[in-house]
Short mmCIF file of C-alpha atoms in Angstrom, two decimals:
data_model
loop_
_atom_site.label_atom_id
_atom_site.label_comp_id
_atom_site.label_asym_id
_atom_site.label_seq_id
_atom_site.Cartn_x
_atom_site.Cartn_y
_atom_site.Cartn_z
CA MET Q 1 396.02 142.72 125.87
CA ALA Q 2 399.16 141.59 124.07
CA GLU Q 3 399.43 142.46 120.40
CA ASP Q 4 399.41 139.69 117.83
CA PRO Q 5 402.97 138.79 116.78
CA ARG Q 6 404.25 140.34 113.57
CA ARG Q 7 403.79 138.07 110.57
CA PHE Q 8 405.92 138.20 107.45
CA SER Q 9 404.81 137.79 103.84
CA ILE Q 10 406.94 136.15 101.16
CA GLY Q 11 405.51 136.34 97.68
CA TYR Q 12 406.67 133.65 95.29
CA ALA Q 13 406.67 133.75 91.49
CA LEU Q 14 407.70 130.42 90.02
CA ALA Q 15 407.06 128.45 86.85
CA PRO Q 16 404.33 125.80 87.36
CA LYS Q 17 406.76 122.86 87.48
CA LYS Q 18 409.02 124.60 89.99
CA GLN Q 19 406.06 125.66 92.09
CA GLN Q 20 404.72 122.11 92.21
CA SER Q 21 408.03 120.64 93.38
CA PHE Q 22 409.01 123.38 95.81
CA ILE Q 23 405.87 124.89 97.34
CA ARG Q 24 404.72 121.80 99.19
CA GLU Q 25 402.18 121.78 102.00
CA SER Q 26 404.92 120.68 104.41
CA LEU Q 27 406.92 123.83 103.58
CA ILE Q 28 403.88 126.12 103.79
CA ASN Q 29 402.88 124.75 107.21
CA LEU Q 30 406.38 124.91 108.68
CA ALA Q 31 406.82 128.48 107.46
CA ARG Q 32 403.41 129.45 108.84
CA ASP Q 33 404.43 128.14 112.26
CA ARG Q 34 407.40 130.52 112.09
CA LEU Q 35 405.09 133.48 111.33
CA ILE Q 36 405.93 133.44 107.62
CA ASP Q 37 403.16 133.33 105.03
CA LEU Q 38 404.07 132.07 101.56
CA ILE Q 39 401.80 133.85 99.08
CA LYS Q 40 401.52 133.04 95.40
CA ILE Q 41 402.10 136.04 93.13
CA ASP Q 42 399.56 136.31 90.32
CA THR Q 43 401.67 136.81 87.19
CA GLY Q 44 398.54 137.93 85.33
CA VAL Q 45 398.29 141.01 87.54
CA PRO Q 46 400.95 143.76 87.76
CA LEU Q 47 403.31 142.99 90.62
CA ILE Q 48 403.13 146.55 91.90
CA ASP Q 49 399.41 146.04 92.63
CA GLN Q 50 400.09 143.04 94.88
CA GLY Q 51 401.41 142.59 98.39
CA PRO Q 52 402.84 144.23 100.32
CA PHE Q 53 405.60 141.64 100.61
CA ASP Q 54 408.58 141.56 102.92
CA CYS Q 55 410.37 139.37 100.40
CA ILE Q 56 409.89 138.23 96.80
CA LEU Q 57 411.11 134.74 95.89
CA HIS Q 58 411.24 134.22 92.14
CA LYS Q 59 412.54 132.23 89.23
CA LEU Q 60 411.01 133.98 86.24
CA TYR Q 61 412.85 135.61 83.35
CA GLY Q 62 412.26 138.27 80.75
CA ASP Q 63 412.54 142.05 80.47
CA ASP Q 64 408.95 142.64 81.58
CA TRP Q 65 409.43 140.70 84.81
CA LYS Q 66 412.72 142.48 85.52
CA LYS Q 67 411.01 145.84 85.08
CA GLN Q 68 408.21 144.80 87.41
CA LEU Q 69 410.75 143.89 90.10
CA VAL Q 70 412.53 147.24 89.66
CA ASP Q 71 409.25 149.16 89.92
CA TYR Q 72 408.15 147.19 92.98
CA LYS Q 73 411.50 147.77 94.69
CA ALA Q 74 411.26 151.50 93.98
CA LYS Q 75 407.84 151.64 95.62
CA ASN Q 76 408.80 149.23 98.45
CA PRO Q 77 412.51 149.89 99.16
CA ASN Q 78 412.62 147.50 102.15
CA VAL Q 79 411.51 144.44 100.18
CA VAL Q 80 414.14 141.71 99.72
CA ILE Q 81 414.41 140.28 96.19
CA LEU Q 82 415.68 136.68 96.04
CA ASP Q 83 417.70 137.01 93.94
CA ALA Q 84 418.64 140.03 91.80
CA PRO Q 85 417.97 139.31 88.08
CA GLU Q 86 421.33 140.75 87.03
CA SER Q 87 423.10 138.28 89.32
CA ILE Q 88 421.05 135.34 88.06
CA GLU Q 89 421.72 136.16 84.40
CA ARG Q 90 425.40 135.35 84.72
CA LEU Q 91 424.41 131.69 85.10
CA HIS Q 92 422.50 131.70 81.80
CA ASN Q 93 425.76 131.44 79.88
CA ARG Q 94 427.92 128.36 80.45
CA ILE Q 95 431.14 130.27 79.89
CA SER Q 96 430.47 133.20 82.24
CA MET Q 97 428.94 130.68 84.65
CA LEU Q 98 432.23 128.94 85.36
CA GLN Q 99 434.41 132.03 85.05
CA VAL Q 100 433.29 132.91 88.56
CA VAL Q 101 435.29 129.95 89.86
CA SER Q 102 438.52 131.62 88.72
CA GLU Q 103 437.51 134.74 90.67
CA LEU Q 104 437.55 132.94 94.02
CA LYS Q 105 440.39 134.30 96.10
CA PHE Q 106 440.53 131.88 98.98
CA VAL Q 107 439.99 128.30 100.00
CA ARG Q 108 441.62 127.26 103.26
CA ASN Q 109 443.02 123.90 102.30
CA ASP Q 110 446.63 122.98 101.61
CA ARG Q 111 445.88 119.45 100.40
CA ASP Q 112 442.86 119.77 98.09
CA THR Q 113 442.68 121.98 95.02
CA PHE Q 114 439.84 123.05 92.75
CA GLY Q 115 439.22 124.52 89.32
CA ILE Q 116 437.16 123.89 86.18
CA PRO Q 117 437.66 121.56 83.20
CA LYS Q 118 439.16 122.90 79.99
CA GLN Q 119 436.40 124.25 77.77
CA ILE Q 120 435.78 126.43 74.74
CA VAL Q 121 432.72 127.96 73.12
CA ILE Q 122 431.92 127.27 69.46
CA TYR Q 123 429.69 129.88 67.80
CA ASP Q 124 429.51 128.54 64.21
CA VAL Q 125 429.83 125.36 62.15
CA GLU Q 126 433.03 126.54 60.45
CA THR Q 127 434.87 126.80 63.77
CA LEU Q 128 433.44 123.47 64.86
CA GLN Q 129 434.92 121.77 61.81
CA ASP Q 130 438.28 123.50 62.15
CA HIS Q 131 440.26 121.20 64.44
CA ARG Q 132 442.99 123.79 64.93
CA SER Q 133 440.62 126.14 66.76
CA TRP Q 134 440.19 123.79 69.69
CA GLU Q 135 443.19 121.49 69.57
CA GLY Q 136 443.81 122.08 73.29
CA LEU Q 137 440.93 119.74 74.14
CA LYS Q 138 441.20 115.97 74.20
CA PHE Q 139 438.40 113.51 73.48
CA PRO Q 140 436.02 112.65 74.94
CA VAL Q 141 434.31 116.01 75.42
CA ILE Q 142 430.91 116.99 76.72
CA ALA Q 143 428.86 119.14 74.36
CA LYS Q 144 426.50 121.55 76.13
CA PRO Q 145 424.27 124.32 74.78
CA LEU Q 146 425.81 127.71 75.47
CA VAL Q 147 422.56 129.03 76.91
CA ALA Q 148 421.59 127.61 80.29
CA ASP Q 149 418.15 129.11 80.90
CA GLY Q 150 416.44 126.08 82.41
CA SER Q 151 414.60 125.17 79.21
CA ALA Q 152 414.45 121.59 77.93
CA LYS Q 153 416.75 122.56 75.06
CA SER Q 154 419.43 123.86 77.43
CA HIS Q 155 419.59 120.45 79.13
CA LYS Q 156 420.31 118.50 75.93
CA MET Q 157 423.90 117.37 76.30
CA SER Q 158 426.05 114.77 74.60
CA LEU Q 159 429.27 112.90 75.17
CA VAL Q 160 431.42 113.15 72.04
CA TYR Q 161 434.14 110.53 71.49
CA ASN Q 162 435.81 111.64 68.28
CA HIS Q 163 435.79 114.17 65.45
CA GLY Q 164 433.04 112.29 63.65
CA GLY Q 165 430.58 113.05 66.43
CA LEU Q 166 431.02 116.79 66.05
CA SER Q 167 429.07 116.89 62.79
CA ASN Q 168 425.84 116.19 64.70
CA LEU Q 169 426.20 119.25 66.94
CA LYS Q 170 424.51 122.61 66.42
CA PRO Q 171 426.39 125.74 67.59
CA PRO Q 172 426.49 127.80 69.69
CA ILE Q 173 427.77 125.12 72.04
CA VAL Q 174 430.34 124.66 74.76
CA LEU Q 175 432.82 121.79 74.48
CA GLN Q 176 434.04 120.75 77.90
CA GLU Q 177 436.76 118.20 78.54
CA PHE Q 178 435.35 115.01 80.05
CA ILE Q 179 437.28 114.01 83.17
CA ASN Q 180 437.01 110.48 84.55
CA HIS Q 181 435.53 110.88 88.03
CA GLY Q 182 434.55 107.42 89.17
CA GLY Q 183 430.93 107.77 88.08
CA VAL Q 184 430.13 109.98 91.09
CA ILE Q 185 429.11 113.63 91.15
CA PHE Q 186 428.83 115.80 94.26
CA LYS Q 187 425.90 118.20 94.23
CA VAL Q 188 426.36 121.10 96.62
CA TYR Q 189 423.20 122.95 97.64
CA VAL Q 190 423.57 126.50 98.94
CA VAL Q 191 420.81 128.31 100.86
CA GLY Q 192 422.29 131.51 102.22
CA GLU Q 193 424.99 130.40 104.64
CA TYR Q 194 423.75 126.79 104.69
CA VAL Q 195 425.76 124.34 102.57
CA LYS Q 196 424.82 120.69 101.96
CA CYS Q 197 426.84 118.28 99.81
CA VAL Q 198 425.28 115.03 98.57
CA LYS Q 199 426.50 112.19 96.32
CA ARG Q 200 424.76 111.27 93.10
CA LYS Q 201 425.51 108.81 90.31
CA SER Q 202 427.12 110.27 87.22
CA LEU Q 203 428.53 109.27 83.85
CA PRO Q 204 430.75 106.16 83.91
CA ASP Q 205 434.46 106.53 83.25
CA VAL Q 206 435.73 106.09 79.70
CA SER Q 207 439.00 104.18 79.26
CA GLU Q 208 441.46 104.83 76.44
CA GLU Q 209 440.75 101.34 75.07
CA LYS Q 210 437.00 101.85 75.08
CA LEU Q 211 437.36 105.29 73.50
CA GLU Q 212 438.76 103.74 70.30
CA SER Q 213 435.80 101.39 69.89
CA LEU Q 214 432.96 103.80 70.70
CA GLY Q 215 430.81 105.68 68.22
CA GLY Q 216 431.02 109.39 67.57
CA LEU Q 217 428.38 110.84 69.86
CA VAL Q 218 425.95 109.65 72.53
CA SER Q 219 423.28 111.72 74.27
CA PHE Q 220 423.33 111.80 78.06
CA SER Q 221 420.12 109.78 78.15
CA GLN Q 222 421.96 106.93 76.42
CA VAL Q 223 425.27 107.12 78.29
CA SER Q 224 424.15 104.88 81.13
CA ASN Q 225 423.96 102.02 78.64
CA LEU Q 226 427.67 102.27 77.88
CA ALA Q 227 428.84 100.32 80.89
CA SER Q 228 427.52 97.11 79.43
CA ASN Q 229 424.87 96.16 76.95
CA GLU Q 230 423.64 93.54 79.39
CA MET Q 231 424.02 95.47 82.66
CA THR Q 232 421.15 97.63 83.91
CA ASP Q 233 421.77 101.14 85.19
CA GLU Q 234 420.89 100.06 88.72
CA LYS Q 235 423.27 97.08 88.68
CA TYR Q 236 426.05 99.22 87.24
CA TYR Q 237 425.92 101.75 90.04
CA LYS Q 238 425.63 99.05 92.69
CA MET Q 239 428.82 97.63 91.23
CA MET Q 240 430.44 101.05 91.67
CA HIS Q 241 429.83 101.02 95.46
CA LEU Q 242 428.53 104.58 95.50
CA ASP Q 243 428.01 104.41 99.28
CA ASP Q 244 431.73 103.77 99.74
CA CYS Q 245 432.74 106.90 97.84
CA GLU Q 246 434.50 109.41 100.10
CA MET Q 247 432.88 112.84 100.37
CA PRO Q 248 434.96 115.97 99.76
CA PRO Q 249 436.11 117.72 102.97
CA GLN Q 250 433.13 119.71 104.29
CA GLU Q 251 435.18 122.80 105.17
CA PHE Q 252 436.73 122.79 101.70
CA ILE Q 253 433.32 122.63 99.99
CA THR Q 254 431.88 125.26 102.35
CA ASP Q 255 434.71 127.65 101.50
CA ILE Q 256 434.05 127.23 97.78
CA ALA Q 257 430.31 127.76 98.35
CA ARG Q 258 430.93 130.89 100.40
CA GLY Q 259 433.30 132.24 97.77
CA LEU Q 260 430.81 131.61 94.96
CA ARG Q 261 428.03 133.24 96.94
CA GLU Q 262 430.09 136.39 97.47
CA VAL Q 263 431.30 136.63 93.88
CA MET Q 264 427.92 135.89 92.28
CA LYS Q 265 425.88 137.81 94.89
CA LEU Q 266 423.39 134.94 95.00
CA ASN Q 267 421.75 133.16 97.94
CA LEU Q 268 419.99 130.26 96.23
CA PHE Q 269 422.02 128.00 93.96
CA ASN Q 270 423.82 124.70 93.68
CA PHE Q 271 427.00 123.63 91.96
CA ASP Q 272 428.18 120.26 90.67
CA VAL Q 273 431.63 119.01 91.60
CA ILE Q 274 433.59 115.99 90.42
CA ARG Q 275 436.81 114.48 91.76
CA ASP Q 276 439.51 113.95 89.13
CA THR Q 277 440.44 110.27 89.46
CA ARG Q 278 443.90 110.99 88.05
CA LEU Q 279 444.83 113.17 91.05
CA GLY Q 280 442.42 112.24 93.82
CA ASN Q 281 442.58 115.58 95.64
CA ARG Q 282 441.69 117.74 92.62
CA TYR Q 283 438.05 118.85 92.40
CA LEU Q 284 436.40 120.43 89.37
CA VAL Q 285 433.28 122.59 89.31
CA ILE Q 286 431.39 121.64 86.16
CA ASP Q 287 428.03 123.38 86.50
CA ILE Q 288 426.23 126.05 88.57
CA ASN Q 289 422.44 126.37 88.71
CA TYR Q 290 420.19 129.04 90.17
CA PHE Q 291 417.35 127.94 92.47
CA PRO Q 292 417.78 124.19 91.87
CA GLY Q 293 415.46 121.35 92.90
CA TYR Q 294 415.71 121.92 96.64
CA ALA Q 295 413.00 119.36 97.35
CA LYS Q 296 415.67 116.71 96.61
CA MET Q 297 417.79 118.06 99.46
CA PRO Q 298 417.36 116.34 102.84
CA ALA Q 299 415.07 118.30 105.23
CA TYR Q 300 414.69 121.11 102.72
CA GLU Q 301 411.60 122.50 104.47
CA SER Q 302 413.41 123.33 107.71
CA VAL Q 303 416.48 124.64 105.86
CA MET Q 304 414.38 126.99 103.71
CA THR Q 305 412.23 128.14 106.62
CA ASP Q 306 415.31 129.01 108.69
CA PHE Q 307 416.66 130.93 105.71
CA PHE Q 308 413.39 132.81 105.19
CA TRP Q 309 413.36 133.73 108.88
CA ASN Q 310 416.91 135.05 108.70
CA VAL Q 311 416.02 137.11 105.63
CA VAL Q 312 412.86 138.80 106.91
CA ALA Q 313 412.68 138.54 110.71
CA ARG Q 314 416.28 138.89 111.81
CA ARG Q 315 416.76 141.75 109.40
CA GLU Q 316 413.84 143.61 110.93
CA VAL Q 317 415.21 143.04 114.43
CA THR Q 318 418.58 144.43 113.32
CA GLU Q 319 416.95 147.47 111.72
CA ASN Q 320 414.92 148.15 114.88
CA GLU Q 321 418.04 147.87 117.04
CA GLU Q 322 419.92 150.27 114.76
CA SER Q 323 416.97 152.69 114.86
CA GLU Q 324 416.93 152.58 118.66
CA GLU Q 325 420.68 153.20 118.83
CA LYS Q 326 420.33 156.25 116.57
CA SER Q 327 417.45 157.53 118.70
CA GLU Q 328 419.51 157.12 121.89
CA LEU Q 329 422.42 158.90 120.24
CA VAL Q 330 420.20 161.86 119.32
CA ASP Q 331 418.81 161.99 122.87
CA ASN Q 332 422.32 161.98 124.32
CA ILE Q 333 423.40 164.75 121.97
CA GLY Q 334 420.30 166.71 122.96
CA CYS Q 335 421.31 166.42 126.61
#
């Protein structure tokens, strides 16, 4: 009688909102068909008392959770942690987040270039009010909280048009130069070696003439009203012809994604890219997020299942092959 095929267990520890959007029945069923069981980790019970798991998928923070992962790994050295907390933490700071872009050593493209917008971090009100400390930036600027931990507070951003708008900001914040980019943002999803780039609507361009007439500061939730007081958000973006917007070269984007993955040592992330309308072939990375909303990515279930399979099943096959090779080597030596 043939043995039942080996099944693999992936334990997931996610915040309720993330769990609801990501762990859908369609994903569970597809994974099950590939011999992968997605099992919810009970955060009310010590992790070390659960499992065993072949892989732990998580997006939880805090020293206690980090210690639990370390202890579990010590007891189960073959478990795969997606991803290492120390690698994720680099994305919790908007300055260190984008510094990784400068660490990329290669992108095989002679025509297109990439980088990040000019930005500075402001830690106190005194520095914020001292224009000399950040005179290298031009208005408008985007004001973002320094901490990017996924909380509602970390997502509160504003577009600042002049010095008057700065008085409404609360440090520590990052001021990032706003670059006109045609109202289109490219969101690049990375799942291991898989890279998918999609177009999304973004903030409308701001002309020099309009800049002089605008108020000091507008929250992102209000920016879509800037195009016209009488034009709805939907009509505005139809007017922009989003479907006609050219995508960045796939190989170019894939090279950036691969470089980021190697530098950050992360498997699950996305990054936002804009095209500088002043140059056309200049792309700027403006944000990087760990474990984003993958359910918004086309066919995310099959992409994630393939990735899970590569992580747990192919790895085991490789380990078995290496073990057999070592065994054969010992036998040959013994002969």
